[in-house]
Coordinates of C-alpha atoms and ligand atoms in Angstrom, one line a residue:
Chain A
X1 CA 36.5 16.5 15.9
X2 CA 35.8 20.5 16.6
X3 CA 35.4 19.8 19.7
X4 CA 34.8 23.5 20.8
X5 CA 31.8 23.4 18.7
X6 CA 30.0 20.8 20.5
X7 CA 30.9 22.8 24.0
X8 CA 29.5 25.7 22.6
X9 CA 26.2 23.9 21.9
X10 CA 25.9 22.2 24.8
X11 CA 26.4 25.6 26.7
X12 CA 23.7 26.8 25.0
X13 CA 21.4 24.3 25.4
X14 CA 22.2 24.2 29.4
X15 CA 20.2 27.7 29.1
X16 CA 16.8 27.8 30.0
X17 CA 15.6 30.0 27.5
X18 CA 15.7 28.2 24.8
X19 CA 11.9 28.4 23.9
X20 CA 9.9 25.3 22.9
X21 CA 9.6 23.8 19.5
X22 CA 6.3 21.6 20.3
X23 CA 4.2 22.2 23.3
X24 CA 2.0 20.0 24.6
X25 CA -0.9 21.7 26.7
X26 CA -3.2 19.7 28.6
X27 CA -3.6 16.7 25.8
X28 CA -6.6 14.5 27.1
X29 CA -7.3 11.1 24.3
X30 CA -10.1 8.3 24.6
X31 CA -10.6 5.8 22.3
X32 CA -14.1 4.4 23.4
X33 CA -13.6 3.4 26.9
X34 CA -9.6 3.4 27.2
X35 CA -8.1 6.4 28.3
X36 CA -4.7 6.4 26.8
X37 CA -3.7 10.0 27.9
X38 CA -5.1 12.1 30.6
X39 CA -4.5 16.1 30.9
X40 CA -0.5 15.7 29.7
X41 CA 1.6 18.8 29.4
X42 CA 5.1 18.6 27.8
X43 CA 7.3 21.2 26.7
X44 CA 9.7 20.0 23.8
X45 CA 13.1 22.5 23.7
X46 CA 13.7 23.8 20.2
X47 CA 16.7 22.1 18.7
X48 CA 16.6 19.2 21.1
X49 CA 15.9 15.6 21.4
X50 CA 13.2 15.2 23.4
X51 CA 12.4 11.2 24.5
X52 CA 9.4 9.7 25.2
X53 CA 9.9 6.5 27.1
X54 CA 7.7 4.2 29.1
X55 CA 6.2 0.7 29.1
X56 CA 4.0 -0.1 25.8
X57 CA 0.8 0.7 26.0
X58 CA 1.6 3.8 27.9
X59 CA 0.3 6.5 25.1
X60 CA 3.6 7.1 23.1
X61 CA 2.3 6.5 19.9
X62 CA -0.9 8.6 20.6
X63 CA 0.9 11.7 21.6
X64 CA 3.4 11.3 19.2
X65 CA 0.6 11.0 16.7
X66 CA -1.5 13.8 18.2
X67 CA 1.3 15.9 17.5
X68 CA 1.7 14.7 13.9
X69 CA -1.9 16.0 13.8
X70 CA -3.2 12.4 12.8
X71 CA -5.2 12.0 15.7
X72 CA -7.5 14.2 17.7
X73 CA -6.9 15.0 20.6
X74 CA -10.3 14.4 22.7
X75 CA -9.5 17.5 24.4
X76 CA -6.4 20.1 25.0
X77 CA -4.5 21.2 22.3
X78 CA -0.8 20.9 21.1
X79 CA 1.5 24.4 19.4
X80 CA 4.0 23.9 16.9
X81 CA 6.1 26.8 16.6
X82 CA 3.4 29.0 18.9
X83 CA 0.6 27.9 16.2
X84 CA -2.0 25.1 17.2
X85 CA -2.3 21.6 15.6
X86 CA -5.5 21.6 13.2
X87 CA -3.5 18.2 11.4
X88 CA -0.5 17.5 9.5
X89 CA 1.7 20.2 8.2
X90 CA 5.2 21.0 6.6
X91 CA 6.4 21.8 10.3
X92 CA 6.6 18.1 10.9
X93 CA 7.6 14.9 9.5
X94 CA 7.3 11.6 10.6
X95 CA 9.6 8.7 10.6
X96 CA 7.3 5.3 11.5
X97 CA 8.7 2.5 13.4
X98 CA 7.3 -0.2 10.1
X99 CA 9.4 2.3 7.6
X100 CA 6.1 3.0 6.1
X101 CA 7.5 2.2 2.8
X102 CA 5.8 1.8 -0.7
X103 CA 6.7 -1.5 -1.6
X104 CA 6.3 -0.8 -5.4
X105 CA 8.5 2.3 -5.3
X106 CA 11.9 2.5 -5.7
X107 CA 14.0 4.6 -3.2
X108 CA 14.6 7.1 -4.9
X109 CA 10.7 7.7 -5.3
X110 CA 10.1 6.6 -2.0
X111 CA 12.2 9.4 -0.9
X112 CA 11.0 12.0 -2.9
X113 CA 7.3 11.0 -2.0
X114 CA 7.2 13.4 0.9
X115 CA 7.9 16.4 -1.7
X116 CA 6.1 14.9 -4.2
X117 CA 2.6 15.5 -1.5
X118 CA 4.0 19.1 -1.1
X119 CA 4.4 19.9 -4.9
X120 CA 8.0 19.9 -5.7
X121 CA 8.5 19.1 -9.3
X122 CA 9.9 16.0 -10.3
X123 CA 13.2 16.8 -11.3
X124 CA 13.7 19.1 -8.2
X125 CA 12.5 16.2 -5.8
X126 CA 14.4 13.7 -7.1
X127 CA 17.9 15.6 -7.5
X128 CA 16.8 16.5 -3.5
X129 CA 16.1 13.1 -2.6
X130 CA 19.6 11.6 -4.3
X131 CA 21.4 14.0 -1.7
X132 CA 19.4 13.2 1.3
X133 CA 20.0 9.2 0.4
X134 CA 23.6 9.8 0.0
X135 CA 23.7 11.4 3.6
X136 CA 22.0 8.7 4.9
X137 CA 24.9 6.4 3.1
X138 CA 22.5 4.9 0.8
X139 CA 23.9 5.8 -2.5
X140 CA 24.3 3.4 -5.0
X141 CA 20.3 2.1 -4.0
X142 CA 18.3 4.8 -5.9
X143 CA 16.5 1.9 -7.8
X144 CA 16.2 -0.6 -5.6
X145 CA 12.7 -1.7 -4.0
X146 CA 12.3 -1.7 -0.5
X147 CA 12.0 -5.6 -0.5
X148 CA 15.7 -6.1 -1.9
X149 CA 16.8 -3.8 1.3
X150 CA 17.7 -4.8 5.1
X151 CA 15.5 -3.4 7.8
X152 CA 18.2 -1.0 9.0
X153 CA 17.8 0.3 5.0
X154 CA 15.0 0.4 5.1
X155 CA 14.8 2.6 8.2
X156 CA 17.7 4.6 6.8
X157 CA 15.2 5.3 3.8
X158 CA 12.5 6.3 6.0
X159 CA 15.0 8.9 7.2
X160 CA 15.8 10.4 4.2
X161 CA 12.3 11.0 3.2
X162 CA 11.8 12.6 6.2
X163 CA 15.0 14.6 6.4
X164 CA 14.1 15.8 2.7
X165 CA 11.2 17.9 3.3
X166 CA 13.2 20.0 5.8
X167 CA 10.6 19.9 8.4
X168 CA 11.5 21.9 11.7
X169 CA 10.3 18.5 14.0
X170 CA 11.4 15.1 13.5
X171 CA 8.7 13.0 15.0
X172 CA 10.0 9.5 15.0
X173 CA 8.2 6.3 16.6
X174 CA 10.4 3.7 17.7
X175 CA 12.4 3.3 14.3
X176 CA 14.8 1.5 15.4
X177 CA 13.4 -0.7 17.5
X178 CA 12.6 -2.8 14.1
X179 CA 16.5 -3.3 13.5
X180 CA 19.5 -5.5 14.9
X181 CA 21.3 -4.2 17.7
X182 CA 24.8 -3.6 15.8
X183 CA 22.8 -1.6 13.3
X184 CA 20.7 0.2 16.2
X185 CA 24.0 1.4 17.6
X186 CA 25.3 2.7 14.8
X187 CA 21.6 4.5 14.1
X188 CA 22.2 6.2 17.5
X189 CA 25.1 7.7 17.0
X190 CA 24.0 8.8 13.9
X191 CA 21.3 10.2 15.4
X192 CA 23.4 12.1 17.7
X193 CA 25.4 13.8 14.9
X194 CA 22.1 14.4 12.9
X195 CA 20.7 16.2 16.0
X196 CA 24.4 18.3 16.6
X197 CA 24.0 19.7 12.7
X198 CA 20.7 19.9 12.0
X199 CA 18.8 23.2 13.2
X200 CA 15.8 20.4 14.3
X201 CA 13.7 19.2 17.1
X202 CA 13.4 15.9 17.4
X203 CA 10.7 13.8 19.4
X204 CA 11.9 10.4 19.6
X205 CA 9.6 7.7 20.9
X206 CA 11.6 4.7 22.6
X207 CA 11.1 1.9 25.1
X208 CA 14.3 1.3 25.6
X209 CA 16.0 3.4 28.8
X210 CA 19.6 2.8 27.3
X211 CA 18.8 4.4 24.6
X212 CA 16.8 6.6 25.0
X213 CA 19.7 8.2 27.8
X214 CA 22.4 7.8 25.1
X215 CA 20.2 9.8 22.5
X216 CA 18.1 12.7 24.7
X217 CA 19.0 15.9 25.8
X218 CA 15.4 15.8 27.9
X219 CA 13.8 12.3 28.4
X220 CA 9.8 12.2 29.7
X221 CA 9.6 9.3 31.1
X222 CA 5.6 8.1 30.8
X223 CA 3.6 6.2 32.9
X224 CA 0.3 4.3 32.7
X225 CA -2.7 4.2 34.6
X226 CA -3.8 7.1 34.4
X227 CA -1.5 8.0 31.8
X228 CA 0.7 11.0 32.4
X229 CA 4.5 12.5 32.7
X230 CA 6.1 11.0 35.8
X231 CA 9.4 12.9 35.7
X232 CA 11.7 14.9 33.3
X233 CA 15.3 13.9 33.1
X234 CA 17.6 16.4 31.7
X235 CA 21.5 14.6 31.8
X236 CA 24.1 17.4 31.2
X237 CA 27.5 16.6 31.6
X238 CA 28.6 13.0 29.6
X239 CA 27.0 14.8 26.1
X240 CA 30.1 16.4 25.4
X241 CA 32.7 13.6 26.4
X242 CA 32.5 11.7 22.7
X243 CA 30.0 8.9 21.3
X244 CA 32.6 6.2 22.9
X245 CA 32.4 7.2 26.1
X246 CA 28.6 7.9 26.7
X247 CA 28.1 4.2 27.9
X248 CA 30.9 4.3 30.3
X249 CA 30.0 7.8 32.1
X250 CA 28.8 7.3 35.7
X251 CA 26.2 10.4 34.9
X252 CA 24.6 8.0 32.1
X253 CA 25.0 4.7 34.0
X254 CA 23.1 6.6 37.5
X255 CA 20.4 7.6 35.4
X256 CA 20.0 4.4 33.7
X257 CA 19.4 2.7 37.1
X258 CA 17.4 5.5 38.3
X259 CA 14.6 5.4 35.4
X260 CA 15.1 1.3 35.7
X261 CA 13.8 1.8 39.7
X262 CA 11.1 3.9 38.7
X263 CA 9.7 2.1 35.8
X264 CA 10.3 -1.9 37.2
X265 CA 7.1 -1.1 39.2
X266 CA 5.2 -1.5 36.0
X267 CA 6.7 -4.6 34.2
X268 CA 4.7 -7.7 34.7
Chain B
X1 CA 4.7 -31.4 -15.9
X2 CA 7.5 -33.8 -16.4
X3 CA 7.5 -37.1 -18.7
X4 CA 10.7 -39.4 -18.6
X5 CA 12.5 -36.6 -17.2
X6 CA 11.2 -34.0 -20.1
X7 CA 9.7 -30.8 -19.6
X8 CA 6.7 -30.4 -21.2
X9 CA 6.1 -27.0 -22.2
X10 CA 2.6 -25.5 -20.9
X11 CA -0.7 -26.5 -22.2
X12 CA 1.1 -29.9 -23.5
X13 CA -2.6 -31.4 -22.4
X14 CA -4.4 -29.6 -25.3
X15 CA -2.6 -31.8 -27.5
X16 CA -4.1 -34.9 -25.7
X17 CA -7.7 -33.7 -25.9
X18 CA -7.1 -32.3 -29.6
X19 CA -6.1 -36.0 -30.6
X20 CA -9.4 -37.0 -28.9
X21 CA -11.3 -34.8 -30.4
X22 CA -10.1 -35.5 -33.8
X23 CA -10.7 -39.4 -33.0
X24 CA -14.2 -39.0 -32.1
X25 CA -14.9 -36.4 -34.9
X26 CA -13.2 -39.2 -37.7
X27 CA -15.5 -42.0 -35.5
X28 CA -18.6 -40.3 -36.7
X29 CA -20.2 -40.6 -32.9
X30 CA -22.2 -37.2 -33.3
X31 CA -22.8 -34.5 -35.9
X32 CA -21.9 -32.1 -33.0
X33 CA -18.5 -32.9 -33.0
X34 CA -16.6 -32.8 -36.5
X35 CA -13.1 -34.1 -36.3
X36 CA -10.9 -30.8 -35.4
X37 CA -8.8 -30.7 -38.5
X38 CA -12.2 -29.6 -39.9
X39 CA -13.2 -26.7 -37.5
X40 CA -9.5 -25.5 -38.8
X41 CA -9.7 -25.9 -42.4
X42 CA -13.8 -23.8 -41.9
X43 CA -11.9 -21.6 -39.3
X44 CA -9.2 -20.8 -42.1
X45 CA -12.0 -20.0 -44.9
X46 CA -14.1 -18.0 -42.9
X47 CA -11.5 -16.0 -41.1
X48 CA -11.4 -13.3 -44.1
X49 CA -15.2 -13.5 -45.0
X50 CA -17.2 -10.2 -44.3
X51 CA -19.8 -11.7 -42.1
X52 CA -16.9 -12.9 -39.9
X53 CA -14.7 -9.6 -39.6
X54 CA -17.7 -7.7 -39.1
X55 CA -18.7 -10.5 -36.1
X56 CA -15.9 -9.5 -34.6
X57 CA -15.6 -5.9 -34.7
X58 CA -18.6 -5.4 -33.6
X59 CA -18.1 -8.3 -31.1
X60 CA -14.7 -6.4 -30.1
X61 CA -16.5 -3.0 -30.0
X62 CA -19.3 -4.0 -27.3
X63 CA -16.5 -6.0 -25.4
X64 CA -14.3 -3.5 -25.3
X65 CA -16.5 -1.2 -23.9
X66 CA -18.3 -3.1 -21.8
X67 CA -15.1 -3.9 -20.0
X68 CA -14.3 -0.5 -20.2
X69 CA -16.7 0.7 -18.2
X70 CA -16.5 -2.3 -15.7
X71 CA -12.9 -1.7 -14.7
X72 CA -13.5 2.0 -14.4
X73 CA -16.5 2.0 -12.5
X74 CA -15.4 -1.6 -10.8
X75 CA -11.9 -0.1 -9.5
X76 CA -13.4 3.0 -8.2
X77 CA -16.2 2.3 -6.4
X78 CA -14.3 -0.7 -5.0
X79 CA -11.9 1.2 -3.6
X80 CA -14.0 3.5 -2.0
X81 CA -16.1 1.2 -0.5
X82 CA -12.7 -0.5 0.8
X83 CA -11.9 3.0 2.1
X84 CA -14.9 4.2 3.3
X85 CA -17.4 2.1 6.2
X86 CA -20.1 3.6 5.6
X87 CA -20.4 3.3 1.6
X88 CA -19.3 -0.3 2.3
X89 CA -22.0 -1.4 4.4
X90 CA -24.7 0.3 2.1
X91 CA -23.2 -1.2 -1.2
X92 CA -21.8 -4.4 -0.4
X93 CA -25.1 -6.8 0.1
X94 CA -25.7 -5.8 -3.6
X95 CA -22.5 -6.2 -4.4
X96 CA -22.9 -9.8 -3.6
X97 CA -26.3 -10.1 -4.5
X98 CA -25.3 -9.3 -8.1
X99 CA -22.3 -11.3 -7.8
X100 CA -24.2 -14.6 -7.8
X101 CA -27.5 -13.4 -9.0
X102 CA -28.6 -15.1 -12.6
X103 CA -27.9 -11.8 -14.7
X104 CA -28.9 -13.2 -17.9
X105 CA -32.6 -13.0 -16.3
X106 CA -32.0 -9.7 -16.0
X107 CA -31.3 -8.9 -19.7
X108 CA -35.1 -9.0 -21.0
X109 CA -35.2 -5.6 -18.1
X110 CA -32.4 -3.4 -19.8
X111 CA -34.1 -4.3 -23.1
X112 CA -36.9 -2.4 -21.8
X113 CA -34.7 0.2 -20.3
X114 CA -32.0 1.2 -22.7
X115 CA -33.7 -0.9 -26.2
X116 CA -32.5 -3.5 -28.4
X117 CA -29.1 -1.9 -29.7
X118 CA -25.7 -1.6 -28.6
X119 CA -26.2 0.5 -25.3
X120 CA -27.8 -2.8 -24.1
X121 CA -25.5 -4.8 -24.8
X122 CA -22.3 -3.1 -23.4
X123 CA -24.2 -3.1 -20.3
X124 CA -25.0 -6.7 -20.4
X125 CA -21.3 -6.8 -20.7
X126 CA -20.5 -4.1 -17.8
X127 CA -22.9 -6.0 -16.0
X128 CA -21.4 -9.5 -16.0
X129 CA -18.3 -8.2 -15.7
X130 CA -18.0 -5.5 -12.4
X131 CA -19.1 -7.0 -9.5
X132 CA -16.4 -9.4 -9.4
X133 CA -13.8 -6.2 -9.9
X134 CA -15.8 -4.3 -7.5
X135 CA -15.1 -7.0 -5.0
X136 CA -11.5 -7.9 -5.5
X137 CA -10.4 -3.9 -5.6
X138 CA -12.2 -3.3 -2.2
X139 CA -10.5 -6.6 -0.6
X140 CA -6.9 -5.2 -2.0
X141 CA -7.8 -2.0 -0.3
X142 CA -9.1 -3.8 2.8
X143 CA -5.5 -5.0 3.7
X144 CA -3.8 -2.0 3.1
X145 CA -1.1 -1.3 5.9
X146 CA -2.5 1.3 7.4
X147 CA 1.0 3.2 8.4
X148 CA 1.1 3.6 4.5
X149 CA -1.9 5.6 5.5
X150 CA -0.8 7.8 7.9
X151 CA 2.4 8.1 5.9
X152 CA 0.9 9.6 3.4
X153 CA -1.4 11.7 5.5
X154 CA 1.4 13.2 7.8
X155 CA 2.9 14.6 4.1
X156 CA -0.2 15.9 3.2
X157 CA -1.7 14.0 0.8
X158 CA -5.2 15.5 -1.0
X159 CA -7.8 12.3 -0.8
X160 CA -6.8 12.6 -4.5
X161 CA -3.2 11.9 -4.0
X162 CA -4.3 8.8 -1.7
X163 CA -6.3 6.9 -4.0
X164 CA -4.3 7.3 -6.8
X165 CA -0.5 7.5 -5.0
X166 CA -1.9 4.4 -2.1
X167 CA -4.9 2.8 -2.6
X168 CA -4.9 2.2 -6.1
X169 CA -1.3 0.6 -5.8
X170 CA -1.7 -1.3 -3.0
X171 CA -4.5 -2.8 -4.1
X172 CA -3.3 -3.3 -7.8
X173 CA -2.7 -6.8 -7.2
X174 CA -5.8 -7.4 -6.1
X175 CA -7.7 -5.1 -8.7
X176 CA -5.5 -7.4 -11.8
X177 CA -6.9 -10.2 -10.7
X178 CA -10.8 -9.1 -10.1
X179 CA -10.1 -7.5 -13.7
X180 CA -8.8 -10.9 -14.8
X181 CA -11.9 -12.7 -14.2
X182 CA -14.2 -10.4 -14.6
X183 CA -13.0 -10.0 -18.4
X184 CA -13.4 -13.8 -18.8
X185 CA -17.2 -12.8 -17.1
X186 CA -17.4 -10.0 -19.5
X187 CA -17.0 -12.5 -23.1
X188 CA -19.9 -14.5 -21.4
X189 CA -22.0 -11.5 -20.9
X190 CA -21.3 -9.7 -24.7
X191 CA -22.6 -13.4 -26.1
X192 CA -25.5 -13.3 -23.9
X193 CA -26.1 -9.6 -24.7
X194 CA -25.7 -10.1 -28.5
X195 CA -27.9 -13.7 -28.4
X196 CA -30.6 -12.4 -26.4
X197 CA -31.0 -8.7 -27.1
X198 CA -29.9 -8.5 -30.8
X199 CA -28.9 -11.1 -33.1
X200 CA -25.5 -9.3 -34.2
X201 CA -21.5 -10.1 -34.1
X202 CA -20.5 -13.6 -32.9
X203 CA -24.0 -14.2 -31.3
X204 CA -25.4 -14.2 -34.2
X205 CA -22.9 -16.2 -36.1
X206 CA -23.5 -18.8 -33.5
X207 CA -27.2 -18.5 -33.5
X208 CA -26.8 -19.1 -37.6
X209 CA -24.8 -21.9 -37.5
X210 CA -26.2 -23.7 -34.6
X211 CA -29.7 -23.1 -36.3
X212 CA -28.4 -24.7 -39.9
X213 CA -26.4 -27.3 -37.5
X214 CA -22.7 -26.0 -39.5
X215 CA -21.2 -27.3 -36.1
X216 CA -17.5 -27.0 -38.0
X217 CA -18.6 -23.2 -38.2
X218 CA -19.7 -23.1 -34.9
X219 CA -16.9 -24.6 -33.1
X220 CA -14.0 -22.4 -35.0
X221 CA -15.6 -19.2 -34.1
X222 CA -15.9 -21.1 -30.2
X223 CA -12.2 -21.3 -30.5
X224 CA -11.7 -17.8 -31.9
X225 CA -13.6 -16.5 -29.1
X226 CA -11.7 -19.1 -26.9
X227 CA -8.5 -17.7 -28.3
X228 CA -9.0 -14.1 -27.4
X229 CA -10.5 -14.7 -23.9
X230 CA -7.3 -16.7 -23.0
X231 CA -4.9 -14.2 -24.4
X232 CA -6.6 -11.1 -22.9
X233 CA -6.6 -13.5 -19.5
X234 CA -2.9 -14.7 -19.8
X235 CA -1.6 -11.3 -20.1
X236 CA -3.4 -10.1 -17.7
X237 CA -1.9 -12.9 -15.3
X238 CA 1.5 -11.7 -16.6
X239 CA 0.9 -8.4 -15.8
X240 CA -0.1 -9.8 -11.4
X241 CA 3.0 -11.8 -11.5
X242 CA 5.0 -8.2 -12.4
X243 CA 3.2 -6.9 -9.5
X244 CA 3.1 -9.9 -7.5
X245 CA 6.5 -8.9 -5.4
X246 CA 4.8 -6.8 -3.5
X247 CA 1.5 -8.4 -3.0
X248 CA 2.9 -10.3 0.0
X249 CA 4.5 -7.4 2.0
X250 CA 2.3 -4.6 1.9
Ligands
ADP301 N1 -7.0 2.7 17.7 C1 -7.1 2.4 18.9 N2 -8.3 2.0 19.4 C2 -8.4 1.6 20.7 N3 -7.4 1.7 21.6 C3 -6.2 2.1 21.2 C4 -6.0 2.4 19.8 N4 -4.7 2.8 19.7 C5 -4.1 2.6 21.0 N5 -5.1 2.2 21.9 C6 -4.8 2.0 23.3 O1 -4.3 3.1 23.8 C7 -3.2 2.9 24.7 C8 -2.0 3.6 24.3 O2 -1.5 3.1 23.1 P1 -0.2 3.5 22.3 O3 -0.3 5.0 22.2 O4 -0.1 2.8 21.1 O5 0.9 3.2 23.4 P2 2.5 3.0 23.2 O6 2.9 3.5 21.9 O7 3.1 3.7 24.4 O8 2.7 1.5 23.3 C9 -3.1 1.4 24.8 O9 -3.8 0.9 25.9 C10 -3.8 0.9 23.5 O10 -4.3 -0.4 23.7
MG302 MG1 3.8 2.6 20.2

């Protein structure tokens, strides 16, 4: 592998001036009586993975969806790309942790639904969509239904339809917390690679710390009660020493531990 | 069903209550009944007669639209009452109100209102027919996965795009079978409409015939009507089962 490529990266991602993608700025939400996020700020490095992790019920899925621009904030307000959140735009696509599939579509459609909402034509969406299922290794399942597909599929057709609208931010809740663990591992590294050659920021909801270290360039690790950002983790040396040997770094396996200490607190 | 290991194809039962029928038609037990090989052979003579192919058209015409206009109107307001709260708790007391209500009462009203043509009785027919579809297409919409929602909301969907790219699909199970029924609703109500309001098409064949007690004329245009209500219902019962993979996992 061209190895000097990913040292280059990961030199330049050390910087600090990377700018920010998605920024978060003082993002208050109430539904009736239950606060689920209180004042959060968050900063989310352009061309990075950004995690959100922390126990369920935490607010993950509300900021996550604030950001989408599905939900309202009750108060503070979120930038994409300097410009403010007024609700969902071609900046940002989502990839939900149910698949959010249309049962009665094929794939292929299913895919090219995303451009299909934007106005693409339907030749031009659908000779799109055939190369974004291919990358996701899906070829071959153009005209299947969702139903004839495995969850990890199904995920992986999720993907594609939010890969093929080119968005700059990949927001994705939990998606592979829906599949089996052999497929979840291969999704990660995946999702490594995906994050190495696309130019795009992803914002990648998790409750699980392993993963969420093996994935992230910057984890936010979320607490409840009053809702907010606890700490920001930012691991640096183990991203460059190959998908194999992640698991086995001391780096990965200390901060494993370390978010393990200060989340057991909250596990009933 | 299965005799001595047989299949029996579907509606093997009809033949059992034909033979019946026929017995107690031969037995002479009531002028009501004739045996059935009658109500064929007076099926068969006035199938090409004027007065019966101008029954039916005009039969056809009124039912046609009547159903028409109940499946538009039905699907659509259903679906936004399944969308919307508010429109839902303002329309759907007399929804169910004129679900159950007696609606052939009602018919001596839209006499008054819209006369004693046609226009009356397609909506006699509308009528009978959309409350039932009204019904059915909000419940399809009320268990719509929401995430299908937001999906389509996070790629910018027009409210447009929603009901016709979401809603109205994943709630088309639903909506085939509210249709179903209320088309079988809908040959009730063109019957009522063309017996009570005016004496054309079938109801009027039937009103002659019962009134000069031809009850082998009366029964054979009972199973022509019969006929057509079943088709029009079995295909549209074909037509859920196409759609019923997905009914379960929406
Ligand atoms: N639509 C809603 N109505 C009321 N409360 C909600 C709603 N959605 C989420 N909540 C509450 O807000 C809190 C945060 O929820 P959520 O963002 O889904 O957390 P997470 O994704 O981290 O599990 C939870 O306490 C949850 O019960
Ligand atoms: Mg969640």
């Amino acid at each position: 592998m061209a190895m000097s490529q990913i040292n280059h990266k990961t030199t330049e991602k050390n910087s600090t001036d990377i700018g920010s993608a998605v920024s978060v700025q003082n993002i208050s939400k109430n539904y009736g009586d239950v606060e689920a996020l209180r004042d959060m700020s968050l900063e989310f490095p352009r061309g990075q993975l950004t995690s959100l992790l922390g126990p369920s019920g935490c607010g993950k899925t509300t900021l996550l969806k604030i950001i989408a621009g599905l939900l309202e904030p009750t108060s503070g307000h979120v930038e994409v790309n300097g410009i403010n959140v007024s609700g969902p735009g071609p900046d940002r696509a989502f990839v939900f942790q149910d698949f959010a599939l249309l049962p009665w579509a094929t794939v292929l459609k299913n895919v090219a639904f995303g451009l299909q909402m934007r106005g693409v034509a339907a030749s031009e969406r659908e000779a799109i969509a055939e190369r974004y299922i291919k990358s996701v290794g899906l070829a071959g399942f153009e005209n299947s239904y969702p139903h004839e597909l495995s969850g990890g599929m199904r995920q992986r057709v999720g993907l594609a339809r939010a890969l093929s609208v080119d968005a700059d931010v990949l927001l994705m809740d939990e998606p592979f917390s829906a599949v089996d663990e052999q497929t979840r591992r291969k999704f990660q590294e995946d999702l490594l690679s995906l994050v190495r050659d696309e130019n795009k920021t992803f914002i990648f909801v998790t409750h699980s710390i392993e993963e969420a270290v093996y994935v992230s360039d910057q984890i936010a690790i979320l607490l409840p009660r009053p809702s907010r950002v606890s700490e920001i983790i930012r691991p640096s040396s183990f991203r460059n020493k190959g998908v194999d040997n992640i698991r086995r770094d001391s780096e990965y396996l200390d901060i494993v531990d370390n978010i393990w200490s200060s989340l057991r607190t909250y596990v009933e | 069903m299965y005799i001595f290991g047989y299949r029996l194809p579907g509606m093997s039962s009809l033949v059992v209550w034909g033979f019946l029928w026929e017995m107690i038609g031969r037995a002479d037990v009531t002028f009501f009944v004739p045996p059935l090989s009658e109500v064929f052979t007076t099926l068969y003579s006035i199938i090409g007669t004027v007065a019966f192919k101008n029954a039916l058209a005009e039969t056809a015409y009124a039912f046609s639209l009547g159903v028409f206009f109940a499946v538009t109107i039905g699907v659509i307001i259903g679906i936004l009452m399944g969308k919307n709260r508010l429109l839902d708790e303002l329309l759907l007391p007399w929804v169910n109100v004129f679900l159950s209500a007696p609606l052939t009462a009602l018919v001596p009203v839209l006499m008054v209102l819209f006369g004693f043509g046609m226009k009356s009785i397609i909506i006699t027919t509308s009528l009978f027919a959309v409350w039932i579809i009204i019904l059915n297409s909000r419940a399809g919409v009320k268990q719509i996965n929401r995430s299908l929602v937001e999906m389509a909301n996070s790629f910018g969907a027009s409210p447009i795009d929603a009901f016709f790219k979401i809603y109205f699909w994943a709630a088309l199970p639903e909506i085939l079978g509210g249709v179903r029924i209320g088309i079988i609703r809908a040959v009730k109500g063109v019957i009522i409409g063309q017996l009570l309001i005016s004496i054309v098409g079938f109801g009027a064949l039937f009103e002659l015939y019962s009134a000069n007690f031809l009850m082998g004329h009366f029964w054979a245009v009972l199973l022509v009507l019969f006929g057509l209500a079943f088709s029009i219902s079995e295909f549209l019962a074909y037509l859920e089962r196409k759609v019923a993979y997905y009914a379960a996992k929406r």
